[in-house]
Tab-separated table of C-alpha atoms in Angstrom:
chain	number	residue	atom	x	y	z
A	1	UNK	CA	9.009	15.360	-26.099
A	2	UNK	CA	9.653	12.573	-23.371
A	3	UNK	CA	12.427	12.604	-21.253
A	4	UNK	CA	13.719	9.737	-19.102
A	5	UNK	CA	12.894	10.267	-15.547
A	6	UNK	CA	10.144	12.646	-16.281
A	7	UNK	CA	6.935	11.872	-14.211
A	8	UNK	CA	3.837	11.935	-15.770
A	9	UNK	CA	0.133	12.422	-14.075
A	10	UNK	CA	-2.998	11.178	-15.522
A	11	UNK	CA	-6.022	12.645	-14.311
A	12	UNK	CA	-9.576	12.529	-15.580
A	13	UNK	CA	-13.035	13.341	-14.342
A	14	UNK	CA	-15.002	12.360	-12.412
A	15	UNK	CA	-13.369	12.020	-9.251
A	16	UNK	CA	-14.757	8.469	-8.527
A	17	UNK	CA	-13.467	5.166	-8.150
A	18	UNK	CA	-15.508	3.254	-5.294
A	19	UNK	CA	-18.619	4.025	-7.317
A	20	UNK	CA	-16.607	2.771	-10.538
A	21	UNK	CA	-17.926	6.063	-12.451
A	22	UNK	CA	-14.474	7.098	-13.032
A	23	UNK	CA	-13.027	3.687	-14.046
A	24	UNK	CA	-13.846	4.007	-18.189
A	25	UNK	CA	-12.156	7.552	-18.379
A	26	UNK	CA	-8.770	6.588	-16.176
A	27	UNK	CA	-8.312	3.538	-18.107
A	28	UNK	CA	-8.592	4.979	-21.361
A	29	UNK	CA	-6.065	7.294	-20.313
A	30	UNK	CA	-3.888	4.576	-18.933
A	31	UNK	CA	-3.832	3.086	-22.360
A	32	UNK	CA	-3.207	6.535	-23.975
A	33	UNK	CA	-0.291	6.491	-21.895
A	34	UNK	CA	0.779	3.044	-22.814
A	35	UNK	CA	0.024	3.734	-26.243
A	36	UNK	CA	2.342	7.260	-26.073
A	37	UNK	CA	5.323	6.257	-24.076
A	38	UNK	CA	8.259	4.087	-24.851
A	39	UNK	CA	8.655	0.615	-23.284
A	40	UNK	CA	9.767	0.265	-19.225
A	41	UNK	CA	7.051	3.183	-18.587
A	42	UNK	CA	6.180	2.613	-14.837
A	43	UNK	CA	2.580	2.770	-13.582
A	44	UNK	CA	2.191	3.844	-9.830
A	45	UNK	CA	-1.191	3.672	-9.224
A	46	UNK	CA	-3.238	4.337	-5.600
A	47	UNK	CA	-6.873	4.193	-6.475
A	48	UNK	CA	-8.762	1.448	-5.038
A	49	UNK	CA	-12.005	-0.070	-5.298
A	50	UNK	CA	-13.722	-2.630	-2.571
A	51	UNK	CA	-13.759	-6.167	-4.953
A	52	UNK	CA	-17.605	-6.412	-3.730
A	53	UNK	CA	-18.369	-3.009	-5.143
A	54	UNK	CA	-18.606	-4.282	-8.830
A	55	UNK	CA	-21.205	-7.018	-7.405
A	56	UNK	CA	-22.402	-9.518	-10.045
A	57	UNK	CA	-20.537	-8.078	-12.651
A	58	UNK	CA	-17.084	-8.314	-10.982
A	59	UNK	CA	-15.044	-10.471	-13.138
A	60	UNK	CA	-16.871	-8.944	-16.698
A	61	UNK	CA	-16.174	-5.617	-15.462
A	62	UNK	CA	-12.739	-6.212	-14.283
A	63	UNK	CA	-11.883	-7.988	-17.326
A	64	UNK	CA	-12.185	-5.336	-19.373
A	65	UNK	CA	-9.939	-3.303	-17.313
A	66	UNK	CA	-7.458	-5.710	-17.424
A	67	UNK	CA	-6.815	-6.052	-20.828
A	68	UNK	CA	-5.145	-2.349	-20.660
A	69	UNK	CA	-3.099	-3.915	-17.735
A	70	UNK	CA	-2.240	-7.293	-20.361
A	71	UNK	CA	-1.523	-4.338	-22.874
A	72	UNK	CA	1.270	-2.610	-20.511
A	73	UNK	CA	2.873	-6.096	-19.566
A	74	UNK	CA	3.012	-7.097	-23.116
A	75	UNK	CA	5.060	-3.844	-24.098
A	76	UNK	CA	7.466	-4.093	-21.156
A	77	UNK	CA	5.632	-1.620	-18.925
A	78	UNK	CA	5.550	-2.165	-15.265
A	79	UNK	CA	2.493	-1.407	-13.336
A	80	UNK	CA	2.040	-1.162	-9.497
A	81	UNK	CA	-0.903	-0.620	-7.111
A	82	UNK	CA	-1.109	0.217	-3.698
A	83	UNK	CA	-2.937	-2.535	-1.768
A	84	UNK	CA	-5.088	0.043	0.339
A	85	UNK	CA	-4.683	1.698	3.744
A	86	UNK	CA	-7.526	-0.055	5.433
A	87	UNK	CA	-6.380	-3.591	6.477
A	88	UNK	CA	-9.256	-5.642	6.014
A	89	UNK	CA	-11.860	-3.476	6.143
A	90	UNK	CA	-13.400	-2.439	2.723
A	91	UNK	CA	-15.861	0.669	1.831
A	92	UNK	CA	-19.351	0.017	0.697
A	93	UNK	CA	-20.929	3.007	-0.069
A	94	UNK	CA	-20.068	6.366	-2.306
A	95	UNK	CA	-19.406	8.426	0.513
A	96	UNK	CA	-17.011	6.247	2.516
A	97	UNK	CA	-19.202	6.175	5.496
A	98	UNK	CA	-20.329	2.258	5.493
A	99	UNK	CA	-18.248	-0.608	5.399
A	100	UNK	CA	-18.440	-4.626	4.612
A	101	UNK	CA	-19.223	-6.438	7.951
A	102	UNK	CA	-16.383	-9.069	6.418
A	103	UNK	CA	-12.890	-9.103	5.495
A	104	UNK	CA	-12.341	-7.509	1.866
A	105	UNK	CA	-9.689	-6.412	-0.470
A	106	UNK	CA	-9.501	-3.774	-2.928
A	107	UNK	CA	-9.048	-4.009	-6.985
A	108	UNK	CA	-6.999	-3.257	-8.860
A	109	UNK	CA	-4.306	-4.328	-6.582
A	110	UNK	CA	-6.281	-7.651	-6.637
A	111	UNK	CA	-5.469	-8.087	-10.290
A	112	UNK	CA	-3.006	-10.655	-11.178
A	113	UNK	CA	-1.776	-8.478	-14.171
A	114	UNK	CA	0.074	-5.989	-12.002
A	115	UNK	CA	2.358	-5.891	-8.294
A	116	UNK	CA	0.572	-5.133	-5.335
A	117	UNK	CA	2.609	-2.813	-3.056
A	118	UNK	CA	1.366	-3.210	0.601
A	119	UNK	CA	2.820	-1.198	3.951
A	120	UNK	CA	5.234	-1.528	6.734
A	121	UNK	CA	6.493	1.311	9.066
A	122	UNK	CA	10.215	1.662	9.244
A	123	UNK	CA	11.764	2.840	12.754
A	124	UNK	CA	15.047	4.001	11.841
A	125	UNK	CA	16.294	5.474	14.955
A	126	UNK	CA	13.895	5.430	16.867
A	127	UNK	CA	11.510	3.177	18.589
A	128	UNK	CA	7.795	3.697	19.709
A	129	UNK	CA	7.295	3.428	23.258
A	130	UNK	CA	3.458	3.483	24.168
A	131	UNK	CA	2.158	2.843	27.364
A	132	UNK	CA	-1.509	3.621	26.723
A	133	UNK	CA	-3.976	2.483	24.111
A	134	UNK	CA	-5.585	6.064	24.096
A	135	UNK	CA	-3.859	8.104	21.009
A	136	UNK	CA	-5.600	11.565	21.903
A	137	UNK	CA	-6.699	13.895	25.289
A	138	UNK	CA	-8.660	16.708	25.954
A	139	UNK	CA	-7.270	20.166	24.803
A	140	UNK	CA	-7.225	22.442	28.252
A	141	UNK	CA	-7.226	25.652	25.897
A	142	UNK	CA	-9.645	24.044	23.157
A	143	UNK	CA	-12.003	21.876	24.662
A	144	UNK	CA	-13.325	21.305	20.918
A	145	UNK	CA	-9.994	20.074	19.703
A	146	UNK	CA	-8.012	17.445	21.081
A	147	UNK	CA	-4.245	17.106	21.258
A	148	UNK	CA	-1.896	14.072	21.004
A	149	UNK	CA	-1.606	12.264	24.129
A	150	UNK	CA	2.539	12.186	25.059
A	151	UNK	CA	2.390	8.561	26.474
A	152	UNK	CA	0.919	6.975	23.305
A	153	UNK	CA	3.128	8.838	20.818
A	154	UNK	CA	6.100	8.346	23.243
A	155	UNK	CA	9.303	7.202	21.419
A	156	UNK	CA	13.148	6.778	22.062
A	157	UNK	CA	15.548	7.802	20.068
A	158	UNK	CA	17.445	4.549	19.566
A	159	UNK	CA	16.817	1.005	17.584
A	160	UNK	CA	15.529	0.105	14.063
A	161	UNK	CA	12.845	-2.095	12.870
A	162	UNK	CA	10.196	-2.293	10.742
A	163	UNK	CA	6.661	-3.476	11.388
A	164	UNK	CA	3.842	-3.946	9.327
A	165	UNK	CA	2.121	-0.418	8.800
A	166	UNK	CA	-1.036	-0.639	11.282
A	167	UNK	CA	-1.609	2.982	12.703
A	168	UNK	CA	-4.437	2.529	15.464
A	169	UNK	CA	-4.234	6.198	16.019
A	170	UNK	CA	-5.401	7.095	12.505
A	171	UNK	CA	-6.652	4.367	12.068
A	172	UNK	CA	-5.223	2.792	8.855
A	173	UNK	CA	-3.691	-0.429	8.274
A	174	UNK	CA	-1.750	-2.481	5.082
A	175	UNK	CA	-4.346	-3.396	2.962
A	176	UNK	CA	-4.395	-7.272	2.124
A	177	UNK	CA	-6.295	-10.735	1.819
A	178	UNK	CA	-7.529	-13.381	-0.731
A	179	UNK	CA	-9.208	-11.583	-3.942
A	180	UNK	CA	-12.898	-13.013	-4.236
A	181	UNK	CA	-12.738	-12.259	-8.035
A	182	UNK	CA	-9.271	-14.110	-9.011
A	183	UNK	CA	-7.872	-17.581	-8.648
A	184	UNK	CA	-3.995	-17.683	-7.732
A	185	UNK	CA	-1.922	-17.370	-10.616
A	186	UNK	CA	0.475	-19.772	-11.217
A	187	UNK	CA	3.367	-17.498	-10.740
A	188	UNK	CA	1.954	-16.732	-6.822
A	189	UNK	CA	4.008	-19.631	-5.033
A	190	UNK	CA	5.831	-19.076	-1.766
A	191	UNK	CA	6.103	-20.970	1.722
A	192	UNK	CA	2.567	-19.736	3.489
A	193	UNK	CA	0.662	-19.649	0.202
A	194	UNK	CA	-1.851	-21.974	-0.455
A	195	UNK	CA	-5.698	-22.235	-1.330
A	196	UNK	CA	-7.059	-21.136	-4.901
A	197	UNK	CA	-7.216	-17.452	-4.623
A	198	UNK	CA	-5.066	-14.494	-5.849
A	199	UNK	CA	-3.274	-13.218	-2.461
A	200	UNK	CA	-2.602	-9.728	-1.920
A	201	UNK	CA	0.161	-7.695	-1.520
A	202	UNK	CA	3.140	-9.022	-3.159
A	203	UNK	CA	5.711	-6.696	-1.606
A	204	UNK	CA	5.633	-3.659	1.011
A	205	UNK	CA	7.367	-0.685	1.157
A	206	UNK	CA	7.452	1.943	3.971
A	207	UNK	CA	3.608	3.928	4.245
A	208	UNK	CA	3.595	4.938	7.631
A	209	UNK	CA	2.472	8.366	8.985
A	210	UNK	CA	4.561	8.332	11.881
A	211	UNK	CA	7.879	8.734	10.450
A	212	UNK	CA	5.917	9.147	6.981
A	213	UNK	CA	7.901	11.053	3.733
A	214	UNK	CA	7.994	14.790	3.304
A	215	UNK	CA	5.785	16.199	0.480
A	216	UNK	CA	5.442	19.909	-0.627
A	217	UNK	CA	1.785	20.400	-1.996
A	218	UNK	CA	-0.046	23.816	-2.997
A	219	UNK	CA	-3.275	22.055	-3.359
A	220	UNK	CA	-6.119	22.151	-1.442
A	221	UNK	CA	-5.437	25.655	0.203
A	222	UNK	CA	-8.537	26.232	1.833
A	223	UNK	CA	-7.962	22.564	3.753
A	224	UNK	CA	-4.092	22.834	4.262
A	225	UNK	CA	-1.366	25.310	4.472
A	226	UNK	CA	0.879	25.450	1.222
A	227	UNK	CA	4.172	24.309	2.263
A	228	UNK	CA	5.908	20.936	3.273
A	229	UNK	CA	3.639	17.981	4.907
A	230	UNK	CA	4.268	14.619	6.113
A	231	UNK	CA	2.259	11.745	3.936
A	232	UNK	CA	1.945	7.957	4.551
A	233	UNK	CA	-0.452	5.305	3.496
A	234	UNK	CA	0.021	2.786	0.711
A	235	UNK	CA	-0.320	5.553	-1.751
A	236	UNK	CA	3.207	6.747	-0.519
A	237	UNK	CA	4.623	3.281	-0.749
A	238	UNK	CA	3.337	2.201	-4.509
A	239	UNK	CA	5.271	5.617	-6.021
A	240	UNK	CA	8.404	4.615	-3.861
A	241	UNK	CA	8.530	1.256	-5.369
A	242	UNK	CA	8.358	2.739	-8.699
A	243	UNK	CA	11.571	4.305	-8.007
A	244	UNK	CA	13.182	1.265	-7.078
A	245	UNK	CA	11.581	-0.209	-10.445
A	246	UNK	CA	13.213	2.550	-12.429
A	247	UNK	CA	16.806	1.575	-10.823
A	248	UNK	CA	16.339	-1.697	-12.401
A	249	UNK	CA	15.185	-0.472	-15.715
A	250	UNK	CA	18.089	2.000	-15.355
A	251	UNK	CA	20.754	-1.095	-14.441
A	252	UNK	CA	19.379	-3.245	-17.104
A	253	UNK	CA	19.750	-0.294	-19.836
A	254	UNK	CA	23.090	0.472	-19.009
A	255	UNK	CA	24.273	-3.475	-18.472
A	256	UNK	CA	26.836	-4.985	-20.947
A	257	UNK	CA	24.910	-5.963	-23.544
A	258	UNK	CA	22.242	-4.006	-22.660
A	259	UNK	CA	18.735	-5.438	-21.319
A	260	UNK	CA	15.291	-4.627	-22.008
A	261	UNK	CA	13.260	-3.267	-19.294
A	262	UNK	CA	11.910	-5.653	-16.469
A	263	UNK	CA	8.284	-5.213	-17.477
A	264	UNK	CA	5.562	-6.979	-15.518
A	265	UNK	CA	7.088	-7.637	-12.417
A	266	UNK	CA	5.033	-10.071	-10.233
A	267	UNK	CA	6.352	-13.283	-12.066
A	268	UNK	CA	9.979	-12.306	-11.203
A	269	UNK	CA	9.340	-11.861	-7.483
A	270	UNK	CA	8.354	-15.311	-6.438
A	271	UNK	CA	11.508	-16.766	-7.345
A	272	UNK	CA	13.669	-14.385	-6.028
A	273	UNK	CA	15.984	-15.288	-3.120
A	274	UNK	CA	14.895	-14.426	0.313
A	275	UNK	CA	17.896	-12.296	0.933
A	276	UNK	CA	16.301	-9.692	-1.838
A	277	UNK	CA	13.293	-8.645	0.824
A	278	UNK	CA	13.363	-7.523	4.394
A	279	UNK	CA	11.223	-9.889	5.750
A	280	UNK	CA	8.418	-8.124	7.877
A	281	UNK	CA	7.667	-10.438	11.168
A	282	UNK	CA	5.691	-9.550	14.154
A	283	UNK	CA	6.842	-6.628	16.462
A	284	UNK	CA	5.754	-5.411	19.916
A	285	UNK	CA	6.609	-1.920	20.919
A	286	UNK	CA	6.269	-0.029	24.419
A	287	UNK	CA	5.247	-1.454	27.867
A	288	UNK	CA	4.446	-4.880	26.334
A	289	UNK	CA	7.792	-5.448	25.205
A	290	UNK	CA	9.546	-4.992	28.790
A	291	UNK	CA	6.698	-7.853	30.299
A	292	UNK	CA	4.608	-5.320	31.892
A	293	UNK	CA	0.961	-4.504	31.277
A	294	UNK	CA	0.349	-5.380	27.686
A	295	UNK	CA	-1.071	-2.594	25.527
A	296	UNK	CA	-2.920	-3.707	22.429
A	297	UNK	CA	-1.601	-1.246	20.117
A	298	UNK	CA	2.125	-2.005	20.907
A	299	UNK	CA	1.429	-5.677	19.536
A	300	UNK	CA	2.090	-5.207	15.356
A	301	UNK	CA	0.996	-8.651	14.766
A	302	UNK	CA	-1.820	-8.058	11.861
A	303	UNK	CA	-3.884	-5.877	9.606
A	304	UNK	CA	-6.857	-5.576	11.341
A	305	UNK	CA	-7.947	-2.146	11.738
A	306	UNK	CA	-8.488	-0.315	14.778
A	307	UNK	CA	-11.645	1.806	15.951
A	308	UNK	CA	-12.047	4.695	18.373
A	309	UNK	CA	-14.451	3.540	21.832
A	310	UNK	CA	-16.400	5.818	23.906
A	311	UNK	CA	-13.612	6.539	26.282
A	312	UNK	CA	-11.081	7.801	23.552
A	313	UNK	CA	-9.161	4.509	23.257
A	314	UNK	CA	-9.049	2.287	20.256
A	315	UNK	CA	-9.967	-1.338	19.950
A	316	UNK	CA	-9.511	-3.695	17.059
A	317	UNK	CA	-12.865	-2.363	14.849
A	318	UNK	CA	-14.200	-6.438	14.529
A	319	UNK	CA	-13.308	-7.093	11.283
A	320	UNK	CA	-10.799	-9.895	11.654
A	321	UNK	CA	-7.238	-9.095	10.080
A	322	UNK	CA	-4.435	-11.139	8.635
A	323	UNK	CA	-1.147	-12.179	10.521
A	324	UNK	CA	2.057	-11.198	10.057
A	325	UNK	CA	3.976	-14.405	9.542
A	326	UNK	CA	7.330	-15.191	8.651
A	327	UNK	CA	7.950	-15.455	5.040
A	328	UNK	CA	5.135	-14.626	2.923
A	329	UNK	CA	1.576	-13.192	4.537
A	330	UNK	CA	-1.242	-11.164	3.524
A	331	UNK	CA	-0.157	-7.878	5.270
A	332	UNK	CA	3.422	-6.846	3.416
A	333	UNK	CA	3.240	-9.621	1.074
A	334	UNK	CA	7.133	-11.211	0.746
A	335	UNK	CA	8.453	-8.340	2.413
A	336	UNK	CA	10.128	-5.131	1.975
A	337	UNK	CA	12.992	-5.271	-0.710
A	338	UNK	CA	16.623	-4.681	-0.034
A	339	UNK	CA	17.035	-2.272	-2.751
A	340	UNK	CA	20.733	-3.399	-3.438
A	341	UNK	CA	20.259	-7.086	-3.864
A	342	UNK	CA	16.699	-6.658	-5.559
A	343	UNK	CA	17.733	-4.621	-7.929
A	344	UNK	CA	21.122	-6.178	-8.492
A	345	UNK	CA	18.660	-9.724	-9.007
A	346	UNK	CA	16.627	-8.302	-11.401
A	347	UNK	CA	18.695	-6.716	-13.537
A	348	UNK	CA	20.914	-9.696	-13.876
A	349	UNK	CA	17.889	-11.615	-15.217
A	350	UNK	CA	17.267	-12.183	-18.848
């Protein structure tokens, strides 16, 4: 039987989304959960398909699956989707070894019938202090395996800041940009928003691996030991945001008089006061902040992905990213919710 607070994992074969073969079974399962569980169910999704993968059939295919998202909204459920971990770089083949040569965004994050969650890097009580663009150096004990470069991963044990998630050493970054499949919905209005296309993401949460979340896992024992591991990515940000939505629903349910669940979140976000969000603005870390030689990786100003060079350094991969701006931008959306203010504002609404 269903108990409030239960977490249900939906898993179906085949494990394939970039080729879209897995989507029909997956959406049948989501529809089944919508039909089975009470209003206010929160769906967190971390899969993603580069929009161009749908090719000419794009809007025909996505409109079919969007019917499921519409059913969730009509019932009072909330659907969240990770905006992706590759910045503006999109995978173009099933093996994940090729990418498009132009900026892309991923679906379902681009669907206007759900809320797209981008990524930030929260540095609470520490500050990254790189003095190089070389993340890894040769290991004297094992020439076949490099080791982290202390001057790249250097940090101080003071400070508090939050930047766009763009970890050049992985490389990985918050997905975001304009959709090529969807027009901009009427509710997506804010300073910096213009044009005719749906923009991704809507908001963000901490997605960094350096400063990430602890997860106890026993899966894939041949690939990693069972135990605690540090994870990140917008696949970590989306479920954490789901927890925030659960707090909203709890507050609404215990209000006098009681209110129904918040349901479809996105149309409500863009009408909130700026105080409900921590605006993510450009940050500069390391030597660049002191006025000495500028190391590009320390300038957190966009979601363009990095790439490794022959000499072990990292440099922009050539696909243009989107800039971090004051207010809304296509890297972190409206920003990271300030939970107390954010929950109170949405709990107080109709």
